[in-house]
Each structure stands twice: as structure tokens, then as C-alpha cells.
mmCIF file of C-alpha atoms and ligand atoms in Angstrom:
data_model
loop_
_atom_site.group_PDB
_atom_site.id
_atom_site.type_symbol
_atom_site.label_atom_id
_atom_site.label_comp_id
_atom_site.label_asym_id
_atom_site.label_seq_id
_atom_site.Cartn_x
_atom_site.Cartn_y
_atom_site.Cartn_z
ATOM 1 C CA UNK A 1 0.000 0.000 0.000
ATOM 2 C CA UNK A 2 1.175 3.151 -1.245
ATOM 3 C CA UNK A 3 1.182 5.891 2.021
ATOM 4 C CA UNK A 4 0.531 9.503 1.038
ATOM 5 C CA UNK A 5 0.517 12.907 3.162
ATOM 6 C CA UNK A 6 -1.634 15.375 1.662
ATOM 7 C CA UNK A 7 -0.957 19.169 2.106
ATOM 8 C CA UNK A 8 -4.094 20.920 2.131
ATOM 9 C CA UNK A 9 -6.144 18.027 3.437
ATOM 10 C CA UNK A 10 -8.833 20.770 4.369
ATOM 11 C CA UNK A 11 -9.729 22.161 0.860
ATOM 12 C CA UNK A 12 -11.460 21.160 -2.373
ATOM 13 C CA UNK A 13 -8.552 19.599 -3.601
ATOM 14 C CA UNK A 14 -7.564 17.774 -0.617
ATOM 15 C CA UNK A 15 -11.033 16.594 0.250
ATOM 16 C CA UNK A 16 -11.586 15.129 -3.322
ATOM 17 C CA UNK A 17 -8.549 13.347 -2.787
ATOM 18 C CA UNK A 18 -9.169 12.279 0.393
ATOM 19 C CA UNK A 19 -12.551 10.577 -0.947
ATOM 20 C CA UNK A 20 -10.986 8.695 -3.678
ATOM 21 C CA UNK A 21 -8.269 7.105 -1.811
ATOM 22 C CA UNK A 22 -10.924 6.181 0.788
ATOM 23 C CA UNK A 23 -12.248 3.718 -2.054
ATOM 24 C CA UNK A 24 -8.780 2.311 -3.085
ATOM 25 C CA UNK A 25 -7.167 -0.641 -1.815
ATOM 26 C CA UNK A 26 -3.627 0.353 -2.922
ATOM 27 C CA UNK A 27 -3.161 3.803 -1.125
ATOM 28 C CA UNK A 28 -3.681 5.325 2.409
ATOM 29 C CA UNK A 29 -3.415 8.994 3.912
ATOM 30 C CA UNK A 30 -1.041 8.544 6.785
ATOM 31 C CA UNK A 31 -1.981 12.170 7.106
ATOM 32 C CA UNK A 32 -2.457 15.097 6.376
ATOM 33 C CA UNK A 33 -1.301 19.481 6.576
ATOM 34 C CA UNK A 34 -3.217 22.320 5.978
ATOM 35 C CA UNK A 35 -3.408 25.419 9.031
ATOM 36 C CA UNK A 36 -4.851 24.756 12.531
ATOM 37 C CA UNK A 37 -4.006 20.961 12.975
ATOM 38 C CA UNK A 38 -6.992 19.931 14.301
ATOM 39 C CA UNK A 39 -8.125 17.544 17.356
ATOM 40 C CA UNK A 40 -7.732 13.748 15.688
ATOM 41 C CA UNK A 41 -11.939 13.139 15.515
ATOM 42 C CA UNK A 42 -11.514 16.184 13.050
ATOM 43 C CA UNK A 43 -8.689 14.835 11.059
ATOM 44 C CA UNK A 44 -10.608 11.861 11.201
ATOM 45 C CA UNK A 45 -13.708 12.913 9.337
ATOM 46 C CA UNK A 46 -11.267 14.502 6.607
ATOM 47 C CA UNK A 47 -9.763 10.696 5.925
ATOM 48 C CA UNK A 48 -6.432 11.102 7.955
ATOM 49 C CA UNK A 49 -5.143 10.437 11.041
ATOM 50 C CA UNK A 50 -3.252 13.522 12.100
ATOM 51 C CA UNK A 51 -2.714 17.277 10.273
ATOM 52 C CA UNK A 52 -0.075 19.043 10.937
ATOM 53 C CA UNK A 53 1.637 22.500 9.722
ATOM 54 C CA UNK A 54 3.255 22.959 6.436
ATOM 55 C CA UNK A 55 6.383 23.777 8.674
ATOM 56 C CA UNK A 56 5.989 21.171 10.792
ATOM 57 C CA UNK A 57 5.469 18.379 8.414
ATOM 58 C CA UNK A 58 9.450 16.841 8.476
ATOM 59 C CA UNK A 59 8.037 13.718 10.836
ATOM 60 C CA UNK A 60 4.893 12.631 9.166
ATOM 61 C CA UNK A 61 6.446 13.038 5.609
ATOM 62 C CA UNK A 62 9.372 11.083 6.613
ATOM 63 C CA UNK A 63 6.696 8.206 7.257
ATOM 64 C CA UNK A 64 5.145 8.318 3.824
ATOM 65 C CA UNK A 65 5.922 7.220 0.554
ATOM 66 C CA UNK A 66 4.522 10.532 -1.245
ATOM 67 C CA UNK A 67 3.460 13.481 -0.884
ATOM 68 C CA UNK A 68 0.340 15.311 -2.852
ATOM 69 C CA UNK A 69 -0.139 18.691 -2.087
ATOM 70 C CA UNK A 70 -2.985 20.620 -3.696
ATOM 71 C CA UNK A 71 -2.750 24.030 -1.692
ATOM 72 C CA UNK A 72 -1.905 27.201 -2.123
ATOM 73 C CA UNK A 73 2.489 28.837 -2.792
ATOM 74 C CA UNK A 74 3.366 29.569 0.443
ATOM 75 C CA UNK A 75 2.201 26.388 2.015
ATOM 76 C CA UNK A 76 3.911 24.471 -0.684
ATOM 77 C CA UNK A 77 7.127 27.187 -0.168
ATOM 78 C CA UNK A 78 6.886 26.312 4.027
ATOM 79 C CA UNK A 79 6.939 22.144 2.771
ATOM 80 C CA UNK A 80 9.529 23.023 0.808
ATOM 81 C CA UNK A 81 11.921 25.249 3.690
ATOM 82 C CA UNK A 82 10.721 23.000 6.550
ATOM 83 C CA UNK A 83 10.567 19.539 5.062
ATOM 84 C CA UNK A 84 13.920 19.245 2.290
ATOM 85 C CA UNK A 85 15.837 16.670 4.302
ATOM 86 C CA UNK A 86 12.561 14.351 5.309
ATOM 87 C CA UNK A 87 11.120 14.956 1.275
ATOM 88 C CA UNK A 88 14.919 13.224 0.343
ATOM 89 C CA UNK A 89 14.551 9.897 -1.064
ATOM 90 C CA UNK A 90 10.321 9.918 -1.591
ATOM 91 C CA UNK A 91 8.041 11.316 -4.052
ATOM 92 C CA UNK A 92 6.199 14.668 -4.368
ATOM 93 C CA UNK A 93 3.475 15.401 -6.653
ATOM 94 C CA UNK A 94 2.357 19.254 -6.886
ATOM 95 C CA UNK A 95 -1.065 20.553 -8.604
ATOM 96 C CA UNK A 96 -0.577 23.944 -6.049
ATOM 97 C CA UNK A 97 -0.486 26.704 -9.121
ATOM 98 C CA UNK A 98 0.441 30.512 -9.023
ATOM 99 C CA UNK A 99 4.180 29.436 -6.982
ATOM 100 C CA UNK A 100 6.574 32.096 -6.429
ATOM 101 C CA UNK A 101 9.991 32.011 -8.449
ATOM 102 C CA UNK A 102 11.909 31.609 -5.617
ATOM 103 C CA UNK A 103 9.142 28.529 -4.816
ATOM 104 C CA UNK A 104 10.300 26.945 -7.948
ATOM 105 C CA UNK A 105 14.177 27.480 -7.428
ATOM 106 C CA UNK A 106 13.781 25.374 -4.283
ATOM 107 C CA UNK A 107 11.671 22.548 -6.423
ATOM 108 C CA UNK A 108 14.236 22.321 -8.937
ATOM 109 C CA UNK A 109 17.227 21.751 -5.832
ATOM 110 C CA UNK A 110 14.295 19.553 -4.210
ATOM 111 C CA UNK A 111 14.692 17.370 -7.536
ATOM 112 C CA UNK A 112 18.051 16.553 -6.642
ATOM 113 C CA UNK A 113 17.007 14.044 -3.956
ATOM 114 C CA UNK A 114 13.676 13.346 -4.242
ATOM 115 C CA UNK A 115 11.478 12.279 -7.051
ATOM 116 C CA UNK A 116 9.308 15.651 -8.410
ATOM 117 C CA UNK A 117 6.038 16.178 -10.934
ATOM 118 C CA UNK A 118 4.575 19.666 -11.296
ATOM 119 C CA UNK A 119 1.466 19.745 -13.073
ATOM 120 C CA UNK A 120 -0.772 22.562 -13.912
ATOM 121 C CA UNK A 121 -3.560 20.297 -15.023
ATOM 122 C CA UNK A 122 -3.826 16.320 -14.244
ATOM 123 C CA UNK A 123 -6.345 15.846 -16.496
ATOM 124 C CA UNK A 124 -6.011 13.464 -19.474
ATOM 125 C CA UNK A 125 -7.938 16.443 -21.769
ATOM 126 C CA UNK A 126 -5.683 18.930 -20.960
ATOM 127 C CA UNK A 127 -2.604 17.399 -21.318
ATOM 128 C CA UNK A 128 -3.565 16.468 -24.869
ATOM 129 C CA UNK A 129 -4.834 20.358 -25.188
ATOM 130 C CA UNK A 130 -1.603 21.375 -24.492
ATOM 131 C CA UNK A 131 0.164 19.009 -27.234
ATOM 132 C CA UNK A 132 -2.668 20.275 -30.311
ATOM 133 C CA UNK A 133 -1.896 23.384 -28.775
ATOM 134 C CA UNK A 134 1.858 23.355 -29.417
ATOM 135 C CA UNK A 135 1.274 21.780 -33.084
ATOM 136 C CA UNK A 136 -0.915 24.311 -34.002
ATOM 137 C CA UNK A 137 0.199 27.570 -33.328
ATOM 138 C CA UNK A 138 3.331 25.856 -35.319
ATOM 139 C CA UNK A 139 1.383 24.959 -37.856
ATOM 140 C CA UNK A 140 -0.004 28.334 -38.558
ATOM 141 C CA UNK A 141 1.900 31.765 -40.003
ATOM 142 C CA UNK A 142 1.787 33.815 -36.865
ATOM 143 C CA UNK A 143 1.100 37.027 -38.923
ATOM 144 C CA UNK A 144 -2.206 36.001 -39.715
ATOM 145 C CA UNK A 145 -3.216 33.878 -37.121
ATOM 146 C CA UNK A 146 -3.822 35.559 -33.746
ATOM 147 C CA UNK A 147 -3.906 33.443 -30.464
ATOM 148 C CA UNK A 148 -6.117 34.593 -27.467
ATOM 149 C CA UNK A 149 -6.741 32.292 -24.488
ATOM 150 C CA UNK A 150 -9.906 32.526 -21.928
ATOM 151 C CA UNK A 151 -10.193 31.042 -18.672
ATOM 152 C CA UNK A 152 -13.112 30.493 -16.432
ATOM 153 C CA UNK A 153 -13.106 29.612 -12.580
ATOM 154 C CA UNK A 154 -15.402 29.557 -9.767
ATOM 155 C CA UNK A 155 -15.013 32.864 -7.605
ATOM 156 C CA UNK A 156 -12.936 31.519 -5.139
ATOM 157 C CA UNK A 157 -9.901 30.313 -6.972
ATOM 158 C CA UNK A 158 -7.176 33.135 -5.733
ATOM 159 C CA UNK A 159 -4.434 33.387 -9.112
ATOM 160 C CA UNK A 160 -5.319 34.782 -12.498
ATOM 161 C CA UNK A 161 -4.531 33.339 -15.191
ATOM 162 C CA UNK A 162 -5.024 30.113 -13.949
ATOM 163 C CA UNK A 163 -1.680 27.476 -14.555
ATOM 164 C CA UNK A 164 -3.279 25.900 -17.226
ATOM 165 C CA UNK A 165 -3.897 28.966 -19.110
ATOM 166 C CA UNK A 166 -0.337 30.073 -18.709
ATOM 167 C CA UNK A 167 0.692 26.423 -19.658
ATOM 168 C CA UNK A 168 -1.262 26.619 -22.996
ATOM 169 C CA UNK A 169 0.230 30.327 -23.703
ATOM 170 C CA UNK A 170 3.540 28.160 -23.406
ATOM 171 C CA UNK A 171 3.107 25.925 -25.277
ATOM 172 C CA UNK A 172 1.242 28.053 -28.311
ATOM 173 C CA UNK A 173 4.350 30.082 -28.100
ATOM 174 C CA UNK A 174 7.059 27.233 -28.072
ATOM 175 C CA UNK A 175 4.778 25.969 -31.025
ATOM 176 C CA UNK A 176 5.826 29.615 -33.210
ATOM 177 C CA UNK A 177 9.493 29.640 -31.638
ATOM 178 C CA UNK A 178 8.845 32.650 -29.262
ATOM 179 C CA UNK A 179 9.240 33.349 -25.823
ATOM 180 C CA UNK A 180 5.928 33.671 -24.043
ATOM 181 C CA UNK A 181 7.358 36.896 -21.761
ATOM 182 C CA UNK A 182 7.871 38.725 -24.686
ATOM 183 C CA UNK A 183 4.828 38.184 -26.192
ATOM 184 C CA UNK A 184 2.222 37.900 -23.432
ATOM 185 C CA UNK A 185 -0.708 39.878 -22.981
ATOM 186 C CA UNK A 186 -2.641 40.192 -19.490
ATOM 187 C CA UNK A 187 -6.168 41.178 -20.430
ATOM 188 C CA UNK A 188 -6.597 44.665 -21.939
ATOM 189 C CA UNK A 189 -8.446 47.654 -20.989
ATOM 190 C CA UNK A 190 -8.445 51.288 -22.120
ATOM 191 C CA UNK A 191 -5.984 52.945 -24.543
ATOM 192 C CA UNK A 192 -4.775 49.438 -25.367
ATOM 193 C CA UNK A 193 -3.500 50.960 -29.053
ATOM 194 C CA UNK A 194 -3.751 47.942 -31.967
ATOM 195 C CA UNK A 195 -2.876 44.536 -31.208
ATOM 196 C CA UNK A 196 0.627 43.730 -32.147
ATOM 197 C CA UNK A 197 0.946 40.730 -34.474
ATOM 198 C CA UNK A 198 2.324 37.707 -32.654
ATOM 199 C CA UNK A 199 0.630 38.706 -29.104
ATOM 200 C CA UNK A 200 -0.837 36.172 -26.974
ATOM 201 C CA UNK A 201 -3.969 37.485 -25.120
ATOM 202 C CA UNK A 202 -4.405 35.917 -21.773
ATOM 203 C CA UNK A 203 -8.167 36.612 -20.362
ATOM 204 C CA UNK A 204 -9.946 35.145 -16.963
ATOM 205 C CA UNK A 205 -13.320 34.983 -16.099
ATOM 206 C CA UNK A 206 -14.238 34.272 -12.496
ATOM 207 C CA UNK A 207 -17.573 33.409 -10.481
ATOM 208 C CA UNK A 208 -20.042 30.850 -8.972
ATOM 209 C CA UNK A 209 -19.143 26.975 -8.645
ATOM 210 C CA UNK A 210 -16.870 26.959 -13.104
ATOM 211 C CA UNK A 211 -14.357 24.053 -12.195
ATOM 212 C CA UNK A 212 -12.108 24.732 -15.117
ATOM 213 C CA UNK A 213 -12.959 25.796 -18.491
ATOM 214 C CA UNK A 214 -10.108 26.828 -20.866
ATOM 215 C CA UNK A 215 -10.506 27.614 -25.003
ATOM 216 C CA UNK A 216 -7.635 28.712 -27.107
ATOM 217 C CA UNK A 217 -8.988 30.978 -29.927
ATOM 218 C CA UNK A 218 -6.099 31.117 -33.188
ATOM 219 C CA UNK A 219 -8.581 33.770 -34.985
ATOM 220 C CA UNK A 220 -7.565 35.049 -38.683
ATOM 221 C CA UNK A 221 -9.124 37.650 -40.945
ATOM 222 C CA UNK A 222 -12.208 35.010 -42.494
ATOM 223 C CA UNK A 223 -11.968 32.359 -40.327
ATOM 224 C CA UNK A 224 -11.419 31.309 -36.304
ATOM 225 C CA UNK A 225 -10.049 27.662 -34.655
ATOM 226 C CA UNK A 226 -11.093 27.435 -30.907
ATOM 227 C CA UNK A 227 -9.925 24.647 -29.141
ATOM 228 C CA UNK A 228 -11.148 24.292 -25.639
ATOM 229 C CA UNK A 229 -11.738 21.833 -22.710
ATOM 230 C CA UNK A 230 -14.522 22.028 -19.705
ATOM 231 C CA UNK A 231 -13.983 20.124 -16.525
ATOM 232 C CA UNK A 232 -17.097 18.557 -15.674
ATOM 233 C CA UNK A 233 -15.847 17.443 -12.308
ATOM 234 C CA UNK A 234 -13.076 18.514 -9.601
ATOM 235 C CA UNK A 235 -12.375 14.754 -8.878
ATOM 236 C CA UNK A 236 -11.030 14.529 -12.272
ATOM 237 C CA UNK A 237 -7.863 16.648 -11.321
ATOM 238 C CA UNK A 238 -7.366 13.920 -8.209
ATOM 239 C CA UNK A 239 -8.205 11.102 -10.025
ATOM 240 C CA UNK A 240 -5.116 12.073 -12.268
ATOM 241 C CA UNK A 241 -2.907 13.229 -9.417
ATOM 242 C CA UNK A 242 -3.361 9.502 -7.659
ATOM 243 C CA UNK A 243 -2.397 8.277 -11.273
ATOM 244 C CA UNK A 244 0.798 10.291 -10.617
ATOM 245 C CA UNK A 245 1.177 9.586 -7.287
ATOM 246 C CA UNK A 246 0.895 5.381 -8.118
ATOM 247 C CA UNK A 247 2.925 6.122 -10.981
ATOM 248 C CA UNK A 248 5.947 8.082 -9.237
ATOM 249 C CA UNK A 249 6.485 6.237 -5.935
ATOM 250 C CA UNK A 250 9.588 4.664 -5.727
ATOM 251 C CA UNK A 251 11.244 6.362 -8.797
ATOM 252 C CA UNK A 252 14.734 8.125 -8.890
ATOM 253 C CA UNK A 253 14.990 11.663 -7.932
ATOM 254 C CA UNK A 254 14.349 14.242 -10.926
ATOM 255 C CA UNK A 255 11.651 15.752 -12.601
ATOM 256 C CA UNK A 256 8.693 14.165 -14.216
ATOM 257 C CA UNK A 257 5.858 15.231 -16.304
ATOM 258 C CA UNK A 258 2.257 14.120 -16.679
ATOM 259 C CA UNK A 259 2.710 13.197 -19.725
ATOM 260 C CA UNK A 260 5.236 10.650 -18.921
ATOM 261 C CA UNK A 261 2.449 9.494 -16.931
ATOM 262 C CA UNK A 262 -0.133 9.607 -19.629
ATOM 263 C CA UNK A 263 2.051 7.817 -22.426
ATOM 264 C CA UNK A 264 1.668 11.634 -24.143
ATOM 265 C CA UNK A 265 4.186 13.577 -25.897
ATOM 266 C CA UNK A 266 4.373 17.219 -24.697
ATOM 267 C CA UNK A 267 2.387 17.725 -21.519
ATOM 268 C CA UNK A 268 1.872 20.236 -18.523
ATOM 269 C CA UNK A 269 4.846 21.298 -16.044
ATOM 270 C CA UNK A 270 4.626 23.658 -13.581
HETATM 271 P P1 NAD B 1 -8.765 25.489 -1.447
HETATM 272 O O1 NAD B 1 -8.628 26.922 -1.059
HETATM 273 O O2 NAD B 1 -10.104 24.837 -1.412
HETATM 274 O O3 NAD B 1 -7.777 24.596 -0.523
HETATM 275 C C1 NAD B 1 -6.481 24.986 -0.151
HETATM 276 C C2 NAD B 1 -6.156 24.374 1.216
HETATM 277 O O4 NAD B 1 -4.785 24.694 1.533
HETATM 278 C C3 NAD B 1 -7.035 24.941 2.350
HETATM 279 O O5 NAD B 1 -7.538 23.892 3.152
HETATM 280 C C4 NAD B 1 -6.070 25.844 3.115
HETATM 281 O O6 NAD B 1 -6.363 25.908 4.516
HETATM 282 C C5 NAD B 1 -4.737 25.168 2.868
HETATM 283 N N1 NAD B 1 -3.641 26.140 3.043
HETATM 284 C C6 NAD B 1 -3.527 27.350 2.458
HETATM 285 N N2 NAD B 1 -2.431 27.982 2.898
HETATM 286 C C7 NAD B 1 -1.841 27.164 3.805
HETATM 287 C C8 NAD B 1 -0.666 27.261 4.602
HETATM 288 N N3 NAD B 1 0.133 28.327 4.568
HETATM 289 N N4 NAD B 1 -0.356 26.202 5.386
HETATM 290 C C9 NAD B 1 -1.136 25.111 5.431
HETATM 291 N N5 NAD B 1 -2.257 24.960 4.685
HETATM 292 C C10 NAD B 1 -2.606 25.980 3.889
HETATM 293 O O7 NAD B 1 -8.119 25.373 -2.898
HETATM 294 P P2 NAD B 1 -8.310 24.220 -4.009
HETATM 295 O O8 NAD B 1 -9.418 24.573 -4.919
HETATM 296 O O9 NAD B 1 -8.329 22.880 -3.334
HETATM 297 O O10 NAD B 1 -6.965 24.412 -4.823
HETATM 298 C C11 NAD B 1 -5.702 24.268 -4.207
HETATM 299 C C12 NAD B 1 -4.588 24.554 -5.238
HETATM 300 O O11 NAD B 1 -4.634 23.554 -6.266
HETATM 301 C C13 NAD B 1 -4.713 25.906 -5.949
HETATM 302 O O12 NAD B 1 -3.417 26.426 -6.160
HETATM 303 C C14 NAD B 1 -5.369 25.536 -7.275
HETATM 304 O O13 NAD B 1 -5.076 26.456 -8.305
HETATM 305 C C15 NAD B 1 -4.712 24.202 -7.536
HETATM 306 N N6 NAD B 1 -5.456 23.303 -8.439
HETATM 307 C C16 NAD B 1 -4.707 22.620 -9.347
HETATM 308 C C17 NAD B 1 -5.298 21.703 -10.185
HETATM 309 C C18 NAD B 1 -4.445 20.907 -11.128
HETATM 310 O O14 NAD B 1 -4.968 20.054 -11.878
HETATM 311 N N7 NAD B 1 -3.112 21.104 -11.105
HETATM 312 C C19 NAD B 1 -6.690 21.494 -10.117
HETATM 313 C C20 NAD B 1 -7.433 22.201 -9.167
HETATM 314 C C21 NAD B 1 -6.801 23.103 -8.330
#
């Protein structure tokens, strides 16, 4: 049985998580972290036996074989500053978007010693988004073909643009040889002058209970291609990041993708 601590045990994420692994034989939470660790009956109901701090988690990580942590960047910065030495030599799976850059300095050290997959998206859909994506924005002239992306999230999701989002702006520009800083664009408003050929619009809509839509738009002068994915259901994301977290225990330390997980060329990372 594969044991997992989950960081963020108390949120949508985390409790989606903790539901599926309830119904599987082959994994158990041996606990979990998210703020306030909790009396046990409490942890309990959440499917763990204990919570602790993100700063505090060195002895219950030490116990497990990997770690999943769905939370928010400086949670998964405190794992990362608190728990290096006990993360050495296990697994750690990350769908926690929006990190800081200094966040993913310490990942890629962290990848040293222990076994790593960043993944803006775990679902099967968008990983294969990401891959048509790539193929065609390089398939198209980027003169005539413009490439907007829009978002849409419930109200309470706290980064804009989502990780997914800024994964597909990375790949459609890696698809026409650019570099998505340069040619990034945040939303517009006001005296936004024309749009500069080769700009990638990035736009987010936010409100009620939208788990993740996402539709890239490559829009020319007579005609528009709009590929796009809709989330029907949060357990989808954890569904694919137990997938990971099967598929990852036990492996060397590096970095891995979820493609490599998928069997799919191209893929999500960060
Ligand atoms: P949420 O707000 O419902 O849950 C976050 C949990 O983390 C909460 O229980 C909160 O108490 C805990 N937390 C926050 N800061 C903490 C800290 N400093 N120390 C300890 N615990 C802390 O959020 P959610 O909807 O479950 O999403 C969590 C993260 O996962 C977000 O970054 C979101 O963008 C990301 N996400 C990724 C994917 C994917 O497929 N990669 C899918 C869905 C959500």
C-alpha cells in the first residue's frame, strides 16, 4: 500500500482526494497538513489520522511514501523550507499553481534528492490540449493567425490566469518559436492601441461553482479555430494526481511530467 501525506487536506482539492483514496485498496493517507491541525476526531472525518503544519510536516512526511499537495504557494514554499531533508529519497506530486519564483528554485534543488512532478492540469484532456496546442500555433503563419486564451473559474480560486492557461500560452508560443514573456498579454483595458501581431492574449473569467474551463482561440481575418476543454468534475484533477502519485512512488529523484504518466508527448509542467 502506497502511504501519502496530503498538504491541504482541508480544501477542495484535498477533500476530493481524500474521498478517492478512501475507495482504493492500494493507497492510504497517513496524514495530512493544511493550518490549525486539528483535534484527531476532526482529522478523522477529513480521511487522515493527524494534520499538521506545512512547517511542521518533516516527521509525518518522513513516514510516507509521497506526498500530494494541492494548496496554495506559500504552504507548498513552508513544505519546501521546513521539510527538504525528510522529502529526500520519496516522491512529491504538486497541482498547487500561481508558486513564487523563488518557490520553484527550491523545487528544482528539491529534484536533486527526491522524485518531483509539477502539473498545472492532471487531467487526461488537458494534457492532450496542451500538445494540439503546441502543433498548431506551429502549424499556422503567426502574422495572420492571432492566439487569445480565456479562462473560467469559480469565484474563489485566488491566481489569475489560472496554470493551465499560462501552460497553454507556453506551449502556443514554443509551437511559433517565441518566448511567451515577450509576447504575453494580461487582459486589456483602455488605450490598449492595436494589437501587435504575434501577441498572446491571456483573459480570466471568475464566479459561482466553473471548475475549469479553458478555449484557445487562433482567430484570422475570415476564419477562427477554438480549441477548448470544460472540466465537468473537480475529482477529475485527483483522479489524475493519484495516477501520478501510483505512478511516481519509488522512482529516482528528478523531474517528471504528466505526460510521462499519460504515455503523451508534450504535456503540462509547472
Ligand atoms: P482550497 O482553497 O479549497 O484549498 C487549499 C487548502 O490549503 C485549504 O484547506 C487551506 O487551509 C490550505 N492552506 C492554504 N495555505 C496554507 C498554509 N500556509 N499552510 C497550510 N495549509 C494551507 O483550494 P483548491 O481549490 O483545493 O486548490 C488548491 C490549489 O490547487 C490551488 O493552487 C489551485 O489552483 C490548484 N489546483 C490545481 C489543479 C491541477 O490540476 N493542477 C486542479 C485544481 C486546483
Amino acid at each position: 500500500v502506497t502511504s501519502l501525506v496530503i498538504c491541504g487536506i482541508r480544501g477542495r482539492m484535498g477533500q476530493a482526494l481524500a474521498q478517492l483514496v478512501a475507495g482504493a485498496d492500494d493507497l492510504q493517507v497517513s496524514a495530512g497538513i493544511d493550518r490549525d491541525p486539528a483535534a484527531g476526531t476532526e482529522a478523522r472525518e477529513l480521511g487522515c489520522p493527524r494534520i499538521e503544519d506545512a512547517g511542521r510536516a518533516a516527521g509525518v512526511i518522513r513516514e510516507a511514501d509521497v506526498v500530494i499537495d494541492f494548496s496554495a504557494p506559500d504552504a507548498t514554499h513552508e513544505l519546501l523550507t521546513g521539510s527538504a531533508d525528510a522529502l529526500a529519497g520519496r516522491a512529491l506530486v504538486i497541482g498547487t499553481t500561481g508558486l513564487e519564483a523563488a518557490t520553484e528554485r527550491l523545487l528544482e534543488e528539491q529534484a536533486g534528492r527526491t522524485a518531483v512532478l509539477t502539473a498545472a492540469n492532471f487531467s487526461i484532456g488537458v494534457n492532450l490540449l496542451v500538445t494540439l496546442v503546441e502543433q498548431t500555433a506551429a502549424a499556422l503563419d503567426a502574422g495572420a493567425w492571432d492566439i487569445e486564451i480565456v479562462e473560467a473559474h469559480h469565484g474563489r480560486k485566488v491566481d489569475a490566469p489560472s496554470g493551465t492557461a499560462l501552460a497553454l500560452a507556453d506551449a502556443a508560443s514554443r509551437g511559433r518559436g517565441a518566448k511567451l514573456d515577450e509576447v504575453r498579454r494580461d487582459g486589456r483595458s483602455g488605450r490598449t492601441g492595436v494589437r501587435p501581431p504575434g501577441e498572446i492574449g491571456l483573459h480570466a473569467v471568475r464566479g459561482g461553482g466553473v471548475i475549469g474551463d479553458h478555449a484557445v482561440m487562433f482567430i484570422a481575418a475570415r476564419e477562427r479555430i477554438e480549441l477548448s476543454h470544460h472540466a465537468l468534475d473537480r475529482s477529475l484533477f485527483a483522479e489524475g494526481a493519484l495516477a501520478a502519485a501510483r505512478w511516481i512512488a519509488g522512482r529516482s529523484p528528478g523531474r517528471y511530467t504528466m505526460a510521462q504518466v499519460l504515455g503523451l508527448h508534450g504535456g503540462t509542467r509547472g
